[in-house]
mmCIF file of C-alpha atoms and ligand atoms in Angstrom:
data_model
loop_
_atom_site.group_PDB
_atom_site.id
_atom_site.type_symbol
_atom_site.label_atom_id
_atom_site.label_comp_id
_atom_site.label_asym_id
_atom_site.label_seq_id
_atom_site.Cartn_x
_atom_site.Cartn_y
_atom_site.Cartn_z
ATOM 1 C CA UNK A 1 163.030 206.035 147.269
ATOM 2 C CA UNK A 2 164.057 203.015 145.311
ATOM 3 C CA UNK A 3 167.252 203.094 143.324
ATOM 4 C CA UNK A 4 167.479 200.933 140.298
ATOM 5 C CA UNK A 5 171.197 200.852 140.012
ATOM 6 C CA UNK A 6 171.431 197.188 140.942
ATOM 7 C CA UNK A 7 169.868 196.265 137.650
ATOM 8 C CA UNK A 8 173.096 195.837 135.753
ATOM 9 C CA UNK A 9 172.719 192.100 135.542
ATOM 10 C CA UNK A 10 176.277 191.068 135.939
ATOM 11 C CA UNK A 11 178.009 194.380 136.432
ATOM 12 C CA UNK A 12 180.630 195.054 139.007
ATOM 13 C CA UNK A 13 180.578 198.021 141.271
ATOM 14 C CA UNK A 14 182.525 199.080 144.285
ATOM 15 C CA UNK A 15 180.922 198.400 147.597
ATOM 16 C CA UNK A 16 182.101 201.746 148.827
ATOM 17 C CA UNK A 17 179.672 203.509 146.559
ATOM 18 C CA UNK A 18 176.809 201.380 147.674
ATOM 19 C CA UNK A 19 177.564 200.871 151.298
ATOM 20 C CA UNK A 20 174.865 201.782 153.731
ATOM 21 C CA UNK A 21 174.975 204.551 156.280
ATOM 22 C CA UNK A 22 175.681 203.734 159.879
ATOM 23 C CA UNK A 23 172.616 202.493 161.636
ATOM 24 C CA UNK A 24 171.026 205.445 163.266
ATOM 25 C CA UNK A 25 168.730 203.950 165.822
ATOM 26 C CA UNK A 26 171.341 203.028 168.396
ATOM 27 C CA UNK A 27 170.031 203.384 171.892
ATOM 28 C CA UNK A 28 172.625 205.211 173.924
ATOM 29 C CA UNK A 29 171.666 203.686 177.270
ATOM 30 C CA UNK A 30 174.098 200.860 176.854
ATOM 31 C CA UNK A 31 176.778 199.788 174.468
ATOM 32 C CA UNK A 32 175.142 196.446 174.085
ATOM 33 C CA UNK A 33 171.852 197.920 173.130
ATOM 34 C CA UNK A 34 170.732 196.996 169.727
ATOM 35 C CA UNK A 35 170.998 199.137 166.648
ATOM 36 C CA UNK A 36 168.172 197.719 164.623
ATOM 37 C CA UNK A 37 164.919 198.490 162.961
ATOM 38 C CA UNK A 38 161.732 196.540 162.993
ATOM 39 C CA UNK A 39 161.689 193.873 160.372
ATOM 40 C CA UNK A 40 158.356 194.780 158.841
ATOM 41 C CA UNK A 41 159.855 197.193 156.322
ATOM 42 C CA UNK A 42 162.757 194.939 155.355
ATOM 43 C CA UNK A 43 162.590 193.485 151.876
ATOM 44 C CA UNK A 44 163.888 190.017 151.029
ATOM 45 C CA UNK A 45 167.511 189.903 150.037
ATOM 46 C CA UNK A 46 170.224 187.294 149.647
ATOM 47 C CA UNK A 47 173.978 187.720 149.550
ATOM 48 C CA UNK A 48 176.734 185.186 149.178
ATOM 49 C CA UNK A 49 180.496 185.119 149.151
ATOM 50 C CA UNK A 50 182.092 185.318 145.707
ATOM 51 C CA UNK A 51 180.295 185.639 142.416
ATOM 52 C CA UNK A 52 178.013 182.646 142.765
ATOM 53 C CA UNK A 53 175.332 183.814 140.394
ATOM 54 C CA UNK A 54 173.435 180.540 140.038
ATOM 55 C CA UNK A 55 173.394 179.834 143.763
ATOM 56 C CA UNK A 56 172.143 183.292 144.655
ATOM 57 C CA UNK A 57 169.551 183.176 141.855
ATOM 58 C CA UNK A 58 168.227 179.874 143.197
ATOM 59 C CA UNK A 59 168.016 181.293 146.714
ATOM 60 C CA UNK A 60 166.266 184.368 145.381
ATOM 61 C CA UNK A 61 163.676 182.146 143.660
ATOM 62 C CA UNK A 62 162.795 180.710 147.073
ATOM 63 C CA UNK A 63 162.525 184.166 148.641
ATOM 64 C CA UNK A 64 160.492 185.516 145.746
ATOM 65 C CA UNK A 65 157.986 182.723 146.268
ATOM 66 C CA UNK A 66 157.744 183.694 149.923
ATOM 67 C CA UNK A 67 159.836 180.786 151.088
ATOM 68 C CA UNK A 68 161.797 181.038 154.306
ATOM 69 C CA UNK A 69 165.305 182.422 154.563
ATOM 70 C CA UNK A 70 166.351 179.009 155.850
ATOM 71 C CA UNK A 71 165.036 177.219 152.756
ATOM 72 C CA UNK A 72 166.603 179.897 150.583
ATOM 73 C CA UNK A 73 170.129 179.453 151.930
ATOM 74 C CA UNK A 74 169.955 175.672 151.871
ATOM 75 C CA UNK A 75 168.614 175.608 148.313
ATOM 76 C CA UNK A 76 171.092 178.240 147.201
ATOM 77 C CA UNK A 77 174.308 176.739 148.489
ATOM 78 C CA UNK A 78 173.316 173.286 147.241
ATOM 79 C CA UNK A 79 173.849 174.605 143.728
ATOM 80 C CA UNK A 80 177.555 174.968 144.463
ATOM 81 C CA UNK A 81 177.756 171.703 146.366
ATOM 82 C CA UNK A 82 176.465 169.961 143.246
ATOM 83 C CA UNK A 83 178.789 171.758 140.833
ATOM 84 C CA UNK A 84 181.677 169.455 139.984
ATOM 85 C CA UNK A 85 183.611 172.375 138.563
ATOM 86 C CA UNK A 86 183.709 174.163 141.893
ATOM 87 C CA UNK A 87 186.743 172.563 143.510
ATOM 88 C CA UNK A 88 186.219 174.050 146.950
ATOM 89 C CA UNK A 89 182.658 173.010 147.702
ATOM 90 C CA UNK A 90 180.860 169.657 147.698
ATOM 91 C CA UNK A 91 181.397 167.093 144.969
ATOM 92 C CA UNK A 92 184.517 167.881 142.958
ATOM 93 C CA UNK A 93 186.154 169.529 145.971
ATOM 94 C CA UNK A 94 189.901 169.169 146.338
ATOM 95 C CA UNK A 95 190.855 166.285 148.617
ATOM 96 C CA UNK A 96 193.071 166.327 151.678
ATOM 97 C CA UNK A 97 196.693 165.152 151.524
ATOM 98 C CA UNK A 98 195.582 161.536 151.587
ATOM 99 C CA UNK A 99 193.220 161.972 148.660
ATOM 100 C CA UNK A 100 190.004 162.094 150.685
ATOM 101 C CA UNK A 101 187.387 164.748 150.052
ATOM 102 C CA UNK A 102 186.067 165.845 153.448
ATOM 103 C CA UNK A 103 183.293 168.400 153.679
ATOM 104 C CA UNK A 104 182.329 170.992 156.296
ATOM 105 C CA UNK A 105 179.036 172.890 156.501
ATOM 106 C CA UNK A 106 176.774 174.695 158.913
ATOM 107 C CA UNK A 107 173.382 176.358 158.915
ATOM 108 C CA UNK A 108 171.670 178.728 161.335
ATOM 109 C CA UNK A 109 168.105 180.003 161.551
ATOM 110 C CA UNK A 110 166.224 182.950 163.000
ATOM 111 C CA UNK A 111 165.780 181.270 166.381
ATOM 112 C CA UNK A 112 169.487 180.572 166.805
ATOM 113 C CA UNK A 113 168.943 176.932 165.984
ATOM 114 C CA UNK A 114 171.993 175.620 164.238
ATOM 115 C CA UNK A 115 173.536 172.465 162.878
ATOM 116 C CA UNK A 116 176.895 171.500 161.436
ATOM 117 C CA UNK A 117 178.841 168.639 159.938
ATOM 118 C CA UNK A 118 182.620 168.489 160.037
ATOM 119 C CA UNK A 119 185.051 166.485 158.000
ATOM 120 C CA UNK A 120 182.302 164.359 156.482
ATOM 121 C CA UNK A 121 183.022 162.076 153.522
ATOM 122 C CA UNK A 122 180.881 160.573 150.764
ATOM 123 C CA UNK A 123 177.825 162.800 151.053
ATOM 124 C CA UNK A 124 177.159 165.325 148.321
ATOM 125 C CA UNK A 125 175.071 167.818 150.274
ATOM 126 C CA UNK A 126 176.599 168.537 153.676
ATOM 127 C CA UNK A 127 174.403 171.630 154.128
ATOM 128 C CA UNK A 128 171.310 169.416 154.115
ATOM 129 C CA UNK A 129 172.885 167.032 156.606
ATOM 130 C CA UNK A 130 173.744 170.052 158.782
ATOM 131 C CA UNK A 131 170.094 171.052 158.642
ATOM 132 C CA UNK A 132 169.080 167.541 159.678
ATOM 133 C CA UNK A 133 171.499 167.733 162.610
ATOM 134 C CA UNK A 134 169.767 170.973 163.587
ATOM 135 C CA UNK A 135 166.247 169.661 163.160
ATOM 136 C CA UNK A 136 166.485 165.979 164.031
ATOM 137 C CA UNK A 137 169.067 165.729 166.795
ATOM 138 C CA UNK A 138 169.673 167.363 170.163
ATOM 139 C CA UNK A 139 173.166 168.325 168.944
ATOM 140 C CA UNK A 140 174.773 171.104 166.959
ATOM 141 C CA UNK A 141 177.773 169.331 165.411
ATOM 142 C CA UNK A 142 178.457 165.871 164.059
ATOM 143 C CA UNK A 143 181.903 164.997 162.757
ATOM 144 C CA UNK A 144 183.507 162.402 160.505
ATOM 145 C CA UNK A 145 182.051 158.934 160.390
ATOM 146 C CA UNK A 146 179.323 159.841 162.874
ATOM 147 C CA UNK A 147 178.071 162.546 160.539
ATOM 148 C CA UNK A 148 178.247 160.227 157.544
ATOM 149 C CA UNK A 149 176.350 157.412 159.274
ATOM 150 C CA UNK A 150 173.740 159.883 160.461
ATOM 151 C CA UNK A 151 173.354 161.079 156.861
ATOM 152 C CA UNK A 152 172.674 157.512 155.659
ATOM 153 C CA UNK A 153 170.116 157.113 158.428
ATOM 154 C CA UNK A 154 168.426 160.242 157.130
ATOM 155 C CA UNK A 155 168.244 158.849 153.619
ATOM 156 C CA UNK A 156 171.270 160.480 151.997
ATOM 157 C CA UNK A 157 173.091 158.411 149.403
ATOM 158 C CA UNK A 158 176.742 157.459 149.352
ATOM 159 C CA UNK A 159 178.489 159.443 146.616
ATOM 160 C CA UNK A 160 182.058 159.451 145.387
ATOM 161 C CA UNK A 161 183.123 163.072 145.821
ATOM 162 C CA UNK A 162 186.545 162.794 144.184
ATOM 163 C CA UNK A 163 186.193 163.721 140.525
ATOM 164 C CA UNK A 164 188.721 162.725 137.879
ATOM 165 C CA UNK A 165 189.848 166.324 137.610
ATOM 166 C CA UNK A 166 190.463 166.759 141.348
ATOM 167 C CA UNK A 167 192.162 163.372 141.511
ATOM 168 C CA UNK A 168 194.476 164.255 138.648
ATOM 169 C CA UNK A 169 195.449 167.566 140.234
ATOM 170 C CA UNK A 170 196.003 165.909 143.613
ATOM 171 C CA UNK A 171 198.303 163.337 142.034
ATOM 172 C CA UNK A 172 200.221 166.172 140.431
ATOM 173 C CA UNK A 173 200.386 168.016 143.771
ATOM 174 C CA UNK A 174 201.772 164.911 145.506
ATOM 175 C CA UNK A 175 204.917 165.170 143.406
ATOM 176 C CA UNK A 176 206.011 168.175 145.456
ATOM 177 C CA UNK A 177 203.502 168.059 148.331
ATOM 178 C CA UNK A 178 203.999 171.748 148.944
ATOM 179 C CA UNK A 179 201.281 173.191 151.106
ATOM 180 C CA UNK A 180 200.743 176.853 150.440
ATOM 181 C CA UNK A 181 197.724 179.040 150.657
ATOM 182 C CA UNK A 182 197.134 180.655 147.329
ATOM 183 C CA UNK A 183 195.517 184.047 147.456
ATOM 184 C CA UNK A 184 192.305 184.163 145.503
ATOM 185 C CA UNK A 185 193.409 181.528 143.063
ATOM 186 C CA UNK A 186 190.722 178.930 143.299
ATOM 187 C CA UNK A 187 191.739 178.117 146.806
ATOM 188 C CA UNK A 188 189.017 180.181 148.464
ATOM 189 C CA UNK A 189 185.636 179.629 146.970
ATOM 190 C CA UNK A 190 183.673 178.578 149.968
ATOM 191 C CA UNK A 191 180.095 179.667 149.735
ATOM 192 C CA UNK A 192 178.654 181.486 152.722
ATOM 193 C CA UNK A 193 175.126 182.772 152.198
ATOM 194 C CA UNK A 194 172.840 185.070 154.192
ATOM 195 C CA UNK A 195 169.175 185.687 153.435
ATOM 196 C CA UNK A 196 166.294 187.743 154.735
ATOM 197 C CA UNK A 197 162.795 186.537 153.865
ATOM 198 C CA UNK A 198 159.453 188.300 153.479
ATOM 199 C CA UNK A 199 158.889 188.076 157.244
ATOM 200 C CA UNK A 200 162.138 189.899 157.835
ATOM 201 C CA UNK A 201 163.735 186.769 159.287
ATOM 202 C CA UNK A 202 167.390 186.008 158.712
ATOM 203 C CA UNK A 203 169.162 182.688 158.130
ATOM 204 C CA UNK A 204 172.596 181.664 156.918
ATOM 205 C CA UNK A 205 174.518 178.702 155.578
ATOM 206 C CA UNK A 206 178.145 177.997 154.811
ATOM 207 C CA UNK A 207 179.666 175.001 153.012
ATOM 208 C CA UNK A 208 183.138 174.016 151.831
ATOM 209 C CA UNK A 209 185.608 171.249 151.125
ATOM 210 C CA UNK A 210 188.118 173.327 153.071
ATOM 211 C CA UNK A 211 191.684 174.075 152.119
ATOM 212 C CA UNK A 212 192.959 171.972 149.256
ATOM 213 C CA UNK A 213 195.399 169.237 150.349
ATOM 214 C CA UNK A 214 194.837 170.017 154.011
ATOM 215 C CA UNK A 215 196.061 167.657 156.708
ATOM 216 C CA UNK A 216 193.718 164.729 157.241
ATOM 217 C CA UNK A 217 191.177 165.687 159.871
ATOM 218 C CA UNK A 218 191.704 169.423 159.479
ATOM 219 C CA UNK A 219 188.588 171.546 159.966
ATOM 220 C CA UNK A 220 188.465 175.264 159.233
ATOM 221 C CA UNK A 221 186.030 178.004 160.144
ATOM 222 C CA UNK A 222 183.222 177.174 157.751
ATOM 223 C CA UNK A 223 181.253 174.694 159.906
ATOM 224 C CA UNK A 224 181.979 176.531 163.157
ATOM 225 C CA UNK A 225 179.052 178.626 164.325
ATOM 226 C CA UNK A 226 180.413 182.056 165.224
ATOM 227 C CA UNK A 227 183.505 181.681 163.044
ATOM 228 C CA UNK A 228 182.422 180.898 159.474
ATOM 229 C CA UNK A 229 178.818 181.916 160.042
ATOM 230 C CA UNK A 230 176.663 183.662 162.590
ATOM 231 C CA UNK A 231 173.103 184.930 162.580
ATOM 232 C CA UNK A 232 171.236 186.889 165.200
ATOM 233 C CA UNK A 233 167.737 187.611 163.986
ATOM 234 C CA UNK A 234 167.586 190.832 165.979
ATOM 235 C CA UNK A 235 170.749 192.212 164.440
ATOM 236 C CA UNK A 236 171.909 190.563 161.217
ATOM 237 C CA UNK A 237 174.269 187.905 159.960
ATOM 238 C CA UNK A 238 177.839 187.462 158.775
ATOM 239 C CA UNK A 239 179.830 184.801 156.992
ATOM 240 C CA UNK A 240 183.410 184.245 155.897
ATOM 241 C CA UNK A 241 185.659 182.765 153.274
ATOM 242 C CA UNK A 242 189.425 182.372 153.221
ATOM 243 C CA UNK A 243 191.972 180.873 155.566
ATOM 244 C CA UNK A 244 189.770 179.452 158.284
ATOM 245 C CA UNK A 245 192.422 179.304 160.978
ATOM 246 C CA UNK A 246 192.550 183.103 161.056
ATOM 247 C CA UNK A 247 188.778 183.435 161.118
ATOM 248 C CA UNK A 248 188.502 181.002 164.019
ATOM 249 C CA UNK A 249 191.077 182.932 166.047
ATOM 250 C CA UNK A 250 188.845 185.995 166.108
ATOM 251 C CA UNK A 251 185.500 184.174 165.995
ATOM 252 C CA UNK A 252 185.029 186.388 162.963
ATOM 253 C CA UNK A 253 181.347 186.140 162.071
ATOM 254 C CA UNK A 254 180.186 186.451 165.658
ATOM 255 C CA UNK A 255 182.458 189.440 166.070
ATOM 256 C CA UNK A 256 180.931 191.149 163.054
ATOM 257 C CA UNK A 257 177.379 190.610 164.262
ATOM 258 C CA UNK A 258 178.356 191.969 167.680
ATOM 259 C CA UNK A 259 179.913 195.015 166.048
ATOM 260 C CA UNK A 260 176.637 195.594 164.201
ATOM 261 C CA UNK A 261 174.836 195.240 167.528
ATOM 262 C CA UNK A 262 176.969 198.099 168.807
ATOM 263 C CA UNK A 263 175.798 200.288 165.936
ATOM 264 C CA UNK A 264 178.263 199.667 163.132
ATOM 265 C CA UNK A 265 176.972 199.226 159.597
ATOM 266 C CA UNK A 266 177.651 195.860 157.920
ATOM 267 C CA UNK A 267 180.419 197.542 155.947
ATOM 268 C CA UNK A 268 182.089 199.028 159.023
ATOM 269 C CA UNK A 269 181.720 195.776 160.934
ATOM 270 C CA UNK A 270 183.370 193.731 158.170
ATOM 271 C CA UNK A 271 186.234 196.206 157.995
ATOM 272 C CA UNK A 272 186.772 196.030 161.734
ATOM 273 C CA UNK A 273 186.650 192.225 161.587
ATOM 274 C CA UNK A 274 189.453 192.081 159.020
ATOM 275 C CA UNK A 275 191.468 194.703 160.917
ATOM 276 C CA UNK A 276 191.297 192.635 164.107
ATOM 277 C CA UNK A 277 192.709 189.698 162.176
ATOM 278 C CA UNK A 278 195.459 191.791 160.628
ATOM 279 C CA UNK A 279 196.397 193.177 164.029
ATOM 280 C CA UNK A 280 197.244 189.648 165.097
ATOM 281 C CA UNK A 281 199.138 189.069 161.840
ATOM 282 C CA UNK A 282 201.123 192.248 161.372
ATOM 283 C CA UNK A 283 202.943 192.318 158.068
ATOM 284 C CA UNK A 284 201.619 188.969 156.921
ATOM 285 C CA UNK A 285 200.404 188.988 153.362
ATOM 286 C CA UNK A 286 200.157 185.320 152.583
ATOM 287 C CA UNK A 287 196.495 184.730 153.236
ATOM 288 C CA UNK A 288 193.126 185.957 152.105
ATOM 289 C CA UNK A 289 189.946 186.388 154.091
ATOM 290 C CA UNK A 290 186.663 187.882 152.960
ATOM 291 C CA UNK A 291 183.710 188.723 155.184
ATOM 292 C CA UNK A 292 180.209 189.688 154.156
ATOM 293 C CA UNK A 293 177.360 190.849 156.375
ATOM 294 C CA UNK A 294 173.747 191.941 156.280
ATOM 295 C CA UNK A 295 171.830 193.780 158.964
ATOM 296 C CA UNK A 296 168.178 193.667 159.909
ATOM 297 C CA UNK A 297 167.439 196.557 157.555
ATOM 298 C CA UNK A 298 168.791 194.586 154.614
ATOM 299 C CA UNK A 299 171.903 196.737 154.305
ATOM 300 C CA UNK A 300 174.966 194.775 153.256
ATOM 301 C CA UNK A 301 178.728 195.103 153.321
ATOM 302 C CA UNK A 302 181.951 193.228 152.732
ATOM 303 C CA UNK A 303 185.681 193.577 153.240
ATOM 304 C CA UNK A 304 188.736 191.439 152.628
ATOM 305 C CA UNK A 305 192.503 191.230 153.144
ATOM 306 C CA UNK A 306 193.592 191.323 149.490
ATOM 307 C CA UNK A 307 191.836 192.728 146.423
ATOM 308 C CA UNK A 308 189.852 190.217 144.447
ATOM 309 C CA UNK A 309 187.083 189.173 146.771
ATOM 310 C CA UNK A 310 183.525 189.945 145.679
ATOM 311 C CA UNK A 311 180.059 189.067 146.866
ATOM 312 C CA UNK A 312 176.829 188.606 144.992
ATOM 313 C CA UNK A 313 173.681 190.332 146.090
ATOM 314 C CA UNK A 314 170.177 189.531 144.912
ATOM 315 C CA UNK A 315 167.032 191.448 145.768
ATOM 316 C CA UNK A 316 163.927 192.819 144.116
ATOM 317 C CA UNK A 317 166.217 195.460 142.616
ATOM 318 C CA UNK A 318 168.090 192.868 140.611
ATOM 319 C CA UNK A 319 171.445 191.269 141.170
ATOM 320 C CA UNK A 320 175.012 192.346 141.178
ATOM 321 C CA UNK A 321 178.526 191.149 141.826
ATOM 322 C CA UNK A 322 179.954 193.614 144.313
ATOM 323 C CA UNK A 323 183.639 194.286 144.572
ATOM 324 C CA UNK A 324 184.768 195.025 148.098
ATOM 325 C CA UNK A 325 187.569 197.126 149.445
ATOM 326 C CA UNK A 326 190.578 195.432 150.930
ATOM 327 C CA UNK A 327 193.087 195.876 153.752
ATOM 328 C CA UNK A 328 195.989 195.706 151.293
ATOM 329 C CA UNK A 329 195.688 197.575 148.055
ATOM 330 C CA UNK A 330 197.597 194.975 146.049
ATOM 331 C CA UNK A 331 201.191 193.880 145.760
HETATM 332 C C1 SD4 B 401 188.442 176.825 155.330
HETATM 333 N N1 SD4 B 401 187.317 178.916 155.003
HETATM 334 O O1 SD4 B 401 188.273 175.623 155.356
HETATM 335 C C2 SD4 B 401 187.605 177.663 154.386
HETATM 336 C C3 SD4 B 401 188.384 177.775 153.128
HETATM 337 C C4 SD4 B 401 187.731 178.517 152.066
HETATM 338 O O2 SD4 B 401 187.212 178.393 149.850
HETATM 339 O O3 SD4 B 401 187.167 179.571 152.253
HETATM 340 N N2 SD4 B 401 187.785 177.921 150.904
HETATM 341 O O4 SD4 B 401 189.309 177.393 156.005
#
């Protein structure tokens, strides 16, 4: 039975209403046994952190034309990397304390191949360099100048990533140099994207300029496989946005995929992921984290620390910006 309720083109609904039932096919022989279905019945779907309508639409175009999940996530997140108005991804991203824009990204495919770039300057599309690391090198991660030089070798052009707007704001920030994480106010707009293609294969990508005015050399969760992104083609995928230090501490995305492996739905797994983080941060309210996940059936879920986080979902049923429930109810 197909429900058409996703068709509200830019409507907002609560994830609770739409969340999927717990996976039922869990084999009881062992905890580690997989709760999954065969992929043949799974329909293409893409989800991404936040309300990135254009990025998810672009990824959906790839899926609709029977492109791979890997191509879909790369093509999709590049939309945000290219958007100078998005000050947390790619060109236009906020710089570090020294005024340098340094980018982090990673990508992972159905065969657990993965690639990442960390703290890379002057290249507009870190997700594509991450893919090149995955496909053209024996390594998973390249950082800093090494990543940048590799990108030039691969034909990427040198680009000034610091826009006038970001430069102006940074100069203003320098007057007080106060480093605070701001909950949901433009500080967390990393794009993490997960897609399932017509073959039922899953891939994911995550890309960011990191925390605004971070210490030089700081790297968060976004380019760290297992933290900012993880995909297991037998189970599903997860990705994160928010204060990366907290996501790294729990290896958040890997944790969520493992929880799905144990039989939790994407929704339940995301909730448990956030709760693990909050257990280590009792009483702390000064940071935001949002997780999203998809399982092999194409069921999705999301959860966050503070209200405000949403994720966009695109499938043959249309597209929708989904509000998610949060650990704190506000205040
Ligand atoms: C980081 N997770 O570098 C990223 C920050 C983020 O939108 O999500 N920014 O910690």
